[in-house]
Short mmCIF file of N, CA and C in Angstrom, two decimals:
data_model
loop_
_atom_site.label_atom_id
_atom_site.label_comp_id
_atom_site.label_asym_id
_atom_site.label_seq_id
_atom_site.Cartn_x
_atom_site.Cartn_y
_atom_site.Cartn_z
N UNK A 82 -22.39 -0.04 25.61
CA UNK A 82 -23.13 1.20 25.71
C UNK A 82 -24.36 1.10 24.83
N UNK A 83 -25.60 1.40 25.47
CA UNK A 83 -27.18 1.25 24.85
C UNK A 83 -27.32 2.46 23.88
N UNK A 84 -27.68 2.75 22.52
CA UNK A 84 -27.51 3.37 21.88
C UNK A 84 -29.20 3.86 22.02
N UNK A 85 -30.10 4.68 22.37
CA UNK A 85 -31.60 5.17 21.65
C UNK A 85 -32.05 5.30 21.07
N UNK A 86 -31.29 5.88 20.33
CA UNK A 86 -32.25 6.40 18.69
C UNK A 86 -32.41 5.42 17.86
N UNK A 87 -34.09 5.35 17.82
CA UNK A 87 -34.64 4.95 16.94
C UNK A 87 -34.35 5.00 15.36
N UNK A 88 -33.75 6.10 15.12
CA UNK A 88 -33.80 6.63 13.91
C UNK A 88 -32.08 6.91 13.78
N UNK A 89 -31.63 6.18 12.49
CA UNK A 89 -30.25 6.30 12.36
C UNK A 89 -30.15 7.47 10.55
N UNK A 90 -29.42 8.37 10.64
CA UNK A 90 -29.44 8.59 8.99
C UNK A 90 -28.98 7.71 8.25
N UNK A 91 -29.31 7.74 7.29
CA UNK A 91 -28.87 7.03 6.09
C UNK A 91 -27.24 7.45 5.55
N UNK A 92 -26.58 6.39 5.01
CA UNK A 92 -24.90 6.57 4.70
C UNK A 92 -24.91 7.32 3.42
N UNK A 93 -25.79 7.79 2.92
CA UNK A 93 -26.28 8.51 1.33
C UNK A 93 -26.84 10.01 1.94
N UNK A 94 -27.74 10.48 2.49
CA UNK A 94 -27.87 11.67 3.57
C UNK A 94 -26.81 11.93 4.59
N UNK A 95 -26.43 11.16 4.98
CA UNK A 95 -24.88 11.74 5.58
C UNK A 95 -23.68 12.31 5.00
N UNK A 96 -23.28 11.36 3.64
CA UNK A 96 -22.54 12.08 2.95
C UNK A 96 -23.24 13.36 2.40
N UNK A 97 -23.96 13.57 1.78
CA UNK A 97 -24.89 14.96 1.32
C UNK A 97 -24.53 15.84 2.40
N UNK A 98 -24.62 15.61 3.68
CA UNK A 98 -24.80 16.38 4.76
C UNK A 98 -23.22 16.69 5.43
N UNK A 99 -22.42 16.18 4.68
CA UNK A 99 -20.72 16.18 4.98
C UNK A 99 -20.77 16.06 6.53
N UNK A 100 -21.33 15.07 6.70
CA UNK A 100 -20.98 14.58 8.26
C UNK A 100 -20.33 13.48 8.29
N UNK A 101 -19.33 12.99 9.49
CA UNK A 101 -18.08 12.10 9.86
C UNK A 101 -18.89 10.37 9.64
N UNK A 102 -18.00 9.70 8.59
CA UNK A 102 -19.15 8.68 7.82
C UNK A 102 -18.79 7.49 9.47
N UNK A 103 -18.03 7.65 10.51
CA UNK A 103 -18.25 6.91 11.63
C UNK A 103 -19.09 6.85 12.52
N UNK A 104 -19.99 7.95 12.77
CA UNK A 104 -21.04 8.78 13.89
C UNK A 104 -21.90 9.20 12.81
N UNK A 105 -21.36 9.30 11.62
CA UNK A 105 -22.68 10.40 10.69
C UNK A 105 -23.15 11.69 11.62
N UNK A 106 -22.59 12.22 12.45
CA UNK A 106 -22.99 13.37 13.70
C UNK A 106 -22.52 14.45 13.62
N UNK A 107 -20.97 14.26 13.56
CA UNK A 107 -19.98 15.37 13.30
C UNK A 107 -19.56 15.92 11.89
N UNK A 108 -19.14 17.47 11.87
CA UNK A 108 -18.93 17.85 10.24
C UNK A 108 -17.67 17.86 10.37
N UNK A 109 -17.32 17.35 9.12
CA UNK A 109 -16.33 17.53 8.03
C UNK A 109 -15.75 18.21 7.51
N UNK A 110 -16.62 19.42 7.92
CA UNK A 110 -16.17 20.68 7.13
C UNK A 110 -16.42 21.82 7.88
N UNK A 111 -15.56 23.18 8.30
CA UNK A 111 -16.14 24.21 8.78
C UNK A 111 -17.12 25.14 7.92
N UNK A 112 -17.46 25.69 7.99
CA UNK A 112 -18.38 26.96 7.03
C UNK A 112 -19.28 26.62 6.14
N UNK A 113 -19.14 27.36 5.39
CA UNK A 113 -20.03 27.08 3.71
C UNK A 113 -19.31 26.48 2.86
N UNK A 114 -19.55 26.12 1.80
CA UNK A 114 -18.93 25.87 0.73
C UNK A 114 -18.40 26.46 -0.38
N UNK A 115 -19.26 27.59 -0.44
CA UNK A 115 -18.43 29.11 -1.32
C UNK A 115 -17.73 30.04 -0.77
N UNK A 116 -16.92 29.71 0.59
CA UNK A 116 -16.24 30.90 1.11
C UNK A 116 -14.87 31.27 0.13
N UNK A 117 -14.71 32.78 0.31
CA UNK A 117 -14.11 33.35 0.08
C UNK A 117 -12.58 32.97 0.36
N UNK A 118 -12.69 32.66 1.37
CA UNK A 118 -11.04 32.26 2.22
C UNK A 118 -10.69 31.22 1.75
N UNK A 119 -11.16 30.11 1.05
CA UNK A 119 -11.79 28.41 1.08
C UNK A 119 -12.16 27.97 1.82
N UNK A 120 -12.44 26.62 1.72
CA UNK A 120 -12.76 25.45 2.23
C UNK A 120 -11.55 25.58 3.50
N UNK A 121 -12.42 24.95 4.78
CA UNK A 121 -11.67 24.38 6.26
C UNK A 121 -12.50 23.44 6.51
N UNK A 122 -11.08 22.28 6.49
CA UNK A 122 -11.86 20.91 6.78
C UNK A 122 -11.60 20.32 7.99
N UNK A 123 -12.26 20.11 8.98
CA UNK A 123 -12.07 19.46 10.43
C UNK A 123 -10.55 18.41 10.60
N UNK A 124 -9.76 18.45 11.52
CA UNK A 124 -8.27 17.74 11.98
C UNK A 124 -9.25 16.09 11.93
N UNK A 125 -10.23 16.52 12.96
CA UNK A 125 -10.64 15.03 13.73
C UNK A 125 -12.41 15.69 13.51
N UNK A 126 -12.81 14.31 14.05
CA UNK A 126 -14.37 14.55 13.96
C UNK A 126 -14.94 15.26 15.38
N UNK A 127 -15.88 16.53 15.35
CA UNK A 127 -16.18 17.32 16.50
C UNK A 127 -17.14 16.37 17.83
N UNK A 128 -17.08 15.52 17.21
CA UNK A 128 -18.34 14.55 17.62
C UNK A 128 -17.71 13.16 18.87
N UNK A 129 -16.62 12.63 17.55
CA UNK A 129 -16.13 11.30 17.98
C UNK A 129 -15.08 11.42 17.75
N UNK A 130 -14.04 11.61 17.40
CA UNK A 130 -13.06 12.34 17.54
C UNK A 130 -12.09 11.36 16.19
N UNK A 131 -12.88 10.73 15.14
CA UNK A 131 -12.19 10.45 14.00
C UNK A 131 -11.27 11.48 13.26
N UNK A 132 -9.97 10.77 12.96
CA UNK A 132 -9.13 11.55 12.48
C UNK A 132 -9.10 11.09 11.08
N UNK A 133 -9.28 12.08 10.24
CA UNK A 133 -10.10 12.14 9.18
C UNK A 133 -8.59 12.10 8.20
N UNK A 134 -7.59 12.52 8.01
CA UNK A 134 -6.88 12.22 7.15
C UNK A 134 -5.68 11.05 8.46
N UNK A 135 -6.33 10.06 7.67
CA UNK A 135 -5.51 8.43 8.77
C UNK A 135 -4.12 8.40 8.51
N UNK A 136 -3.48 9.05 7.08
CA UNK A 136 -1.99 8.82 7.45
C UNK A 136 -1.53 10.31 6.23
N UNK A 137 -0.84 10.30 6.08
CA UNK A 137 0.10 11.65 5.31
C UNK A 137 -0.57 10.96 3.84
N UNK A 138 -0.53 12.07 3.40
CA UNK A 138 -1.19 11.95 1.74
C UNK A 138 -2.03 11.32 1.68
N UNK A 139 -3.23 11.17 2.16
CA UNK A 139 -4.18 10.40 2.81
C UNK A 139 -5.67 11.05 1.37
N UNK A 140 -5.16 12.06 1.17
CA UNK A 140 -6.47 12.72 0.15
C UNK A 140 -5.83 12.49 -1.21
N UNK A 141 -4.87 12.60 -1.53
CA UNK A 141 -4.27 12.48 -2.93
C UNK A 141 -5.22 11.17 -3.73
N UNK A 142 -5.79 10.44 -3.10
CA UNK A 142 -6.86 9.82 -3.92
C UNK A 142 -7.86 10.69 -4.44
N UNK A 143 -8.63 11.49 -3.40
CA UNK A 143 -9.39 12.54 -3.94
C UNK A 143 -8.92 13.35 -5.07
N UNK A 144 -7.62 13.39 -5.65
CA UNK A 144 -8.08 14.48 -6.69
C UNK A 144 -8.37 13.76 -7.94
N UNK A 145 -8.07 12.28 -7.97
CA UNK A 145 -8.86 11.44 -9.21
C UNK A 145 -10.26 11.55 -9.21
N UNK A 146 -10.68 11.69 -7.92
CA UNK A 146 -12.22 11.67 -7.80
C UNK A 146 -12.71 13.21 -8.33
N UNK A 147 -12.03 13.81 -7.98
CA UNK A 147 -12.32 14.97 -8.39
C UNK A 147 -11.96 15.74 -10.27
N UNK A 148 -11.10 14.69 -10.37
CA UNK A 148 -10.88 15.09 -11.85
C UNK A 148 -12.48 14.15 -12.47
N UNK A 149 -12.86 12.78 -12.30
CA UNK A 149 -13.70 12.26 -12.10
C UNK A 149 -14.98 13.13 -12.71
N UNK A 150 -15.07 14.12 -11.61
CA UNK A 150 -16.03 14.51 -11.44
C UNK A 150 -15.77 16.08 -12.64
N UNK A 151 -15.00 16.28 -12.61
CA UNK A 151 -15.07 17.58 -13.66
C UNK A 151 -15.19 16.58 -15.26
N UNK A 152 -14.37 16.26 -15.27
CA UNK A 152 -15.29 15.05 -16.21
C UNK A 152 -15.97 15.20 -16.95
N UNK A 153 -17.02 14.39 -15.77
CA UNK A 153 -18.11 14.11 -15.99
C UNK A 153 -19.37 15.42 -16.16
N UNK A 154 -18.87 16.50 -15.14
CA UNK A 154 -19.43 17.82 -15.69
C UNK A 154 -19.08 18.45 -17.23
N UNK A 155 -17.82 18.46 -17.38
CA UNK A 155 -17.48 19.01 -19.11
C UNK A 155 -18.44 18.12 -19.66
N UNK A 156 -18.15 16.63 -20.24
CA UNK A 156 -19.24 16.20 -20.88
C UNK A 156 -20.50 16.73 -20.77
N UNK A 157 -21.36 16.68 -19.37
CA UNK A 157 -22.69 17.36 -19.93
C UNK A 157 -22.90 18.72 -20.09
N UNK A 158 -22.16 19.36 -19.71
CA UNK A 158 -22.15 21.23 -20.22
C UNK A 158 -21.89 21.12 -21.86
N UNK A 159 -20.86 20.11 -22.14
CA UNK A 159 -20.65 20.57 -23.84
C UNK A 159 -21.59 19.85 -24.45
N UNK A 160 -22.38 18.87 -23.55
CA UNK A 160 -23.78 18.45 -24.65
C UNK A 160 -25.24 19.43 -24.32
N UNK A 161 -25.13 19.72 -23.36
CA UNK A 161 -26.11 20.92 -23.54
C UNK A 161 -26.10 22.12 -23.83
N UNK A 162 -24.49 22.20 -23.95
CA UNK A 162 -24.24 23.64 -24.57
C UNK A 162 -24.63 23.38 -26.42
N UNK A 163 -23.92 22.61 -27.04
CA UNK A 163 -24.43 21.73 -28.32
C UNK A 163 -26.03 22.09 -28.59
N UNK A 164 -26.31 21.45 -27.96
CA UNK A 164 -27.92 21.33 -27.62
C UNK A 164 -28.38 22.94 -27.94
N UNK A 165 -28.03 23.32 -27.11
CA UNK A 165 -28.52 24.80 -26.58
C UNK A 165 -28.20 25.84 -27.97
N UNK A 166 -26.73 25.79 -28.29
CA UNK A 166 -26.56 26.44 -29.96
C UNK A 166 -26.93 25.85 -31.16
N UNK A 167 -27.83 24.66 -31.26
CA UNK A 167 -28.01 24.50 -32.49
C UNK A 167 -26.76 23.70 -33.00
N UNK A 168 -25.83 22.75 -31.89
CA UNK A 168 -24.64 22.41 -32.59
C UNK A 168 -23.54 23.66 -33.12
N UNK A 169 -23.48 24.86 -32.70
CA UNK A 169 -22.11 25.33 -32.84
C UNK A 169 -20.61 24.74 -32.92
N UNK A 170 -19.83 25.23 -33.72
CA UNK A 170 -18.82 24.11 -33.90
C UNK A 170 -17.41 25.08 -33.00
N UNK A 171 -18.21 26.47 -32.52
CA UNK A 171 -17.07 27.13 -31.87
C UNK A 171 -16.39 26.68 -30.92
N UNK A 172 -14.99 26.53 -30.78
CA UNK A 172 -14.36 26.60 -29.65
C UNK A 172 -14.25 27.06 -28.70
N UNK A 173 -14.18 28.06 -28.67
CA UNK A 173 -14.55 29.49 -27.73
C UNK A 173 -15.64 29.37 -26.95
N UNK A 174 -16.72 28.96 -27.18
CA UNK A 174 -18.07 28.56 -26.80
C UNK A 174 -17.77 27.55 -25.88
N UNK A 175 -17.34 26.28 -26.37
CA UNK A 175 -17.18 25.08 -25.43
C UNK A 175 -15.87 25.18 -24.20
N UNK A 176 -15.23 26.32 -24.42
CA UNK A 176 -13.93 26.63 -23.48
C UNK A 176 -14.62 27.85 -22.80
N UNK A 177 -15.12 28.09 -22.66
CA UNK A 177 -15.74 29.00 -21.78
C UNK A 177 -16.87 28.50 -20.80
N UNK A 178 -17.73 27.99 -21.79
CA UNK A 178 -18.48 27.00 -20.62
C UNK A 178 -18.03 25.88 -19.77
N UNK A 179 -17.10 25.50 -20.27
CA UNK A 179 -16.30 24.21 -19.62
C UNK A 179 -15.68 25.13 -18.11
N UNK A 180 -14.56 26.50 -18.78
CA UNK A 180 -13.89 27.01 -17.68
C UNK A 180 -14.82 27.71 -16.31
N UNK A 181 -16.03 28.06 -16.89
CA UNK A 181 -17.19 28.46 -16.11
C UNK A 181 -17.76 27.53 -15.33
N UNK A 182 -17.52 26.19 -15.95
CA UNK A 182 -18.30 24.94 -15.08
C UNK A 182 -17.39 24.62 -13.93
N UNK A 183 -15.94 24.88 -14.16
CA UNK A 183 -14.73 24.54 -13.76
C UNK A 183 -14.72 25.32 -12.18
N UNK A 184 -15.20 26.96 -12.80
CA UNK A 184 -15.12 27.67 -11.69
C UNK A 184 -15.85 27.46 -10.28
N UNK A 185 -16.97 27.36 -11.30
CA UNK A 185 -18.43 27.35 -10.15
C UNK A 185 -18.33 26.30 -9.57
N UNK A 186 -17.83 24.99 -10.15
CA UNK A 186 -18.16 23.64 -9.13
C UNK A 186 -16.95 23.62 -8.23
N UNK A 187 -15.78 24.36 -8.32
CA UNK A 187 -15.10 23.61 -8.03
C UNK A 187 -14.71 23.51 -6.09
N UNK A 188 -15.71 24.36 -5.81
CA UNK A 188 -15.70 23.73 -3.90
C UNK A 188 -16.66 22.87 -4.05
N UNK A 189 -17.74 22.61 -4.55
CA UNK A 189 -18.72 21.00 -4.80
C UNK A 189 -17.44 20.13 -5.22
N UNK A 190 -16.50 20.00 -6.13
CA UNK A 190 -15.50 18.84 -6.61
C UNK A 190 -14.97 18.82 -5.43
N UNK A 191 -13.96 19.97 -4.87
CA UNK A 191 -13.36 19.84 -3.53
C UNK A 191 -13.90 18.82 -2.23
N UNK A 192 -15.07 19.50 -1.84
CA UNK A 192 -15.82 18.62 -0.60
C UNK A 192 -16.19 17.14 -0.90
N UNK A 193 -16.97 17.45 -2.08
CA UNK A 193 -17.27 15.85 -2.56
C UNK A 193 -16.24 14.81 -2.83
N UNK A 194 -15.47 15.19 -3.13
CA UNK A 194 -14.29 14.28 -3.61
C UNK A 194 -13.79 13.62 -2.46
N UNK A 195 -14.19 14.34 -1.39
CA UNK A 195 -12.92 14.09 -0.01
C UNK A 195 -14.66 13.19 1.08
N UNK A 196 -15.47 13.68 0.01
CA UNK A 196 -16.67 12.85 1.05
C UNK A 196 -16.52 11.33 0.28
N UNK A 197 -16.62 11.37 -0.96
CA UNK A 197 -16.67 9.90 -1.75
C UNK A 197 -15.89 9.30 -1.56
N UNK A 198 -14.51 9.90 -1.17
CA UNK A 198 -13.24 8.78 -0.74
C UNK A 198 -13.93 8.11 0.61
N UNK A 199 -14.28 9.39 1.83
CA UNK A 199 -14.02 8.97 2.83
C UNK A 199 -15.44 7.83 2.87
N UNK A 200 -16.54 7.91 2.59
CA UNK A 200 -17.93 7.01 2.42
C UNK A 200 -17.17 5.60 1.42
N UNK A 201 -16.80 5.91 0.20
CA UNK A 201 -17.00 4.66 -0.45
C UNK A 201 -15.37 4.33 -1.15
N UNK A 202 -14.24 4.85 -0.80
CA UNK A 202 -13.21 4.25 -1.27
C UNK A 202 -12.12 3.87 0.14
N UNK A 203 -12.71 4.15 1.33
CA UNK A 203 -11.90 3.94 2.39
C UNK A 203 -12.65 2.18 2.88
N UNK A 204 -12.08 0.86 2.80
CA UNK A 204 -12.92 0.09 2.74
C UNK A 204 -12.96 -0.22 4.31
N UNK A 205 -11.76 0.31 5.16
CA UNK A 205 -11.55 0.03 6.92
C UNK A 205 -12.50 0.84 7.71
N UNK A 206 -13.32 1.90 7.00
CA UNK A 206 -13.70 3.36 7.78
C UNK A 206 -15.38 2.83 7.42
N UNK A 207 -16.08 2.34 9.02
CA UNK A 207 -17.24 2.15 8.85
C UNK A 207 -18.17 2.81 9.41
N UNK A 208 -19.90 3.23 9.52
CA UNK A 208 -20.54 3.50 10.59
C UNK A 208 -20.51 2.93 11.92
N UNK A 209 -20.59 3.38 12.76
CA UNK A 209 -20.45 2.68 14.34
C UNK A 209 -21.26 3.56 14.77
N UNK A 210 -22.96 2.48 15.38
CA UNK A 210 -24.19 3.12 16.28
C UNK A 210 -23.64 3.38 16.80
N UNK A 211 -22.44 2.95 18.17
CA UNK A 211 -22.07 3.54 19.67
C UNK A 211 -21.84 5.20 19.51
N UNK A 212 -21.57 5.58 18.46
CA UNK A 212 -21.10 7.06 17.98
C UNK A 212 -22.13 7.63 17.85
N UNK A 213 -23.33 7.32 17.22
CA UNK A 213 -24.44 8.14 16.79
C UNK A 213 -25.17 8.84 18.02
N UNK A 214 -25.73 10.46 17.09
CA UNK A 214 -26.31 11.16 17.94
C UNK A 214 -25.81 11.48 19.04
N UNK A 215 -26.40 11.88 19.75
CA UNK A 215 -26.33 12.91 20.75
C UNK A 215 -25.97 11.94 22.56
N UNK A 216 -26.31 10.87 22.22
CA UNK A 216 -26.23 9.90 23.74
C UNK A 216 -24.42 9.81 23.49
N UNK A 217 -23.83 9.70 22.75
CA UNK A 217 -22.37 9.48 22.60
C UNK A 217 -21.67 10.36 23.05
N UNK A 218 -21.02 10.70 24.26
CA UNK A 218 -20.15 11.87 24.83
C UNK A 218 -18.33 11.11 25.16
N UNK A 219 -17.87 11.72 24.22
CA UNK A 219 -16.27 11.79 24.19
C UNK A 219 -15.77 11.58 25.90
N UNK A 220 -15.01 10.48 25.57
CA UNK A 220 -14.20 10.14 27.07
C UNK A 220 -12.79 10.54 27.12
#
């Protein structure tokens, strides 16, 4: 099958864009990212029909990535919080901003975590042109 497009996205703008890292076409995710209800993440891809968690406990990698990533946020909140008081030595201060950082990111930790597995820790799960865009129709 002859693929057209000139123009493929990039595997770095695709993940950003939580689209299916096989087609880069289809989302990953239903809605927004701050809903109320949570996060709804696609069975299979809307596109190509990748089935996105490949076997049972298939994400439980993601929550290292995601601890990972809170992390790496505490560290720089408590150095710019530092920063920001003049070096305060309060506790209270650094547990509040931490639990605040905790709050706000944590559908960015959620999605991302489950995009970084699926882009760069799944080493079998590749791009495939035949999938891309819009010429690719499900058989």
């Amino acid at each position: 099958m002859e693929n057209n497009n000139a123009y493929t996205i990039s595997k770095f703008k695709a993940a950003t864009q939580c689209r299916c890292p096989r087609c880069r076409t289809g989302k990953i995710f239903e809605g927004g990212m701050f809903r109320l209800k949570g996060q709804k993440m696609n069975k299979n891809c809307p596109h190509c029909g990748l089935k996105f968690e490949m076997e049972p406990g298939f994400f439980y990698v993601a929550m290292f990535v995601s601890y990972a990533l809170n992390v790496a946020e505490f560290v720089t909140v408590c150095i710019a919080v530092s920063v920001l008081s003049g070096g305060s030595e309060s506790p209270w201060l650094y547990l509040t901003a931490c639990l605040l950082t905790a709050v706000i990111f944590a559908g960015v930790n959620f999605r991302y975590s489950r995009i970084i597995q699926l882009y760069w820790l799944t080493p079998n799960l590749r791009f495939n042109e035949k999938y891309y865009g819009e010429a690719y129709k499900k058989q």
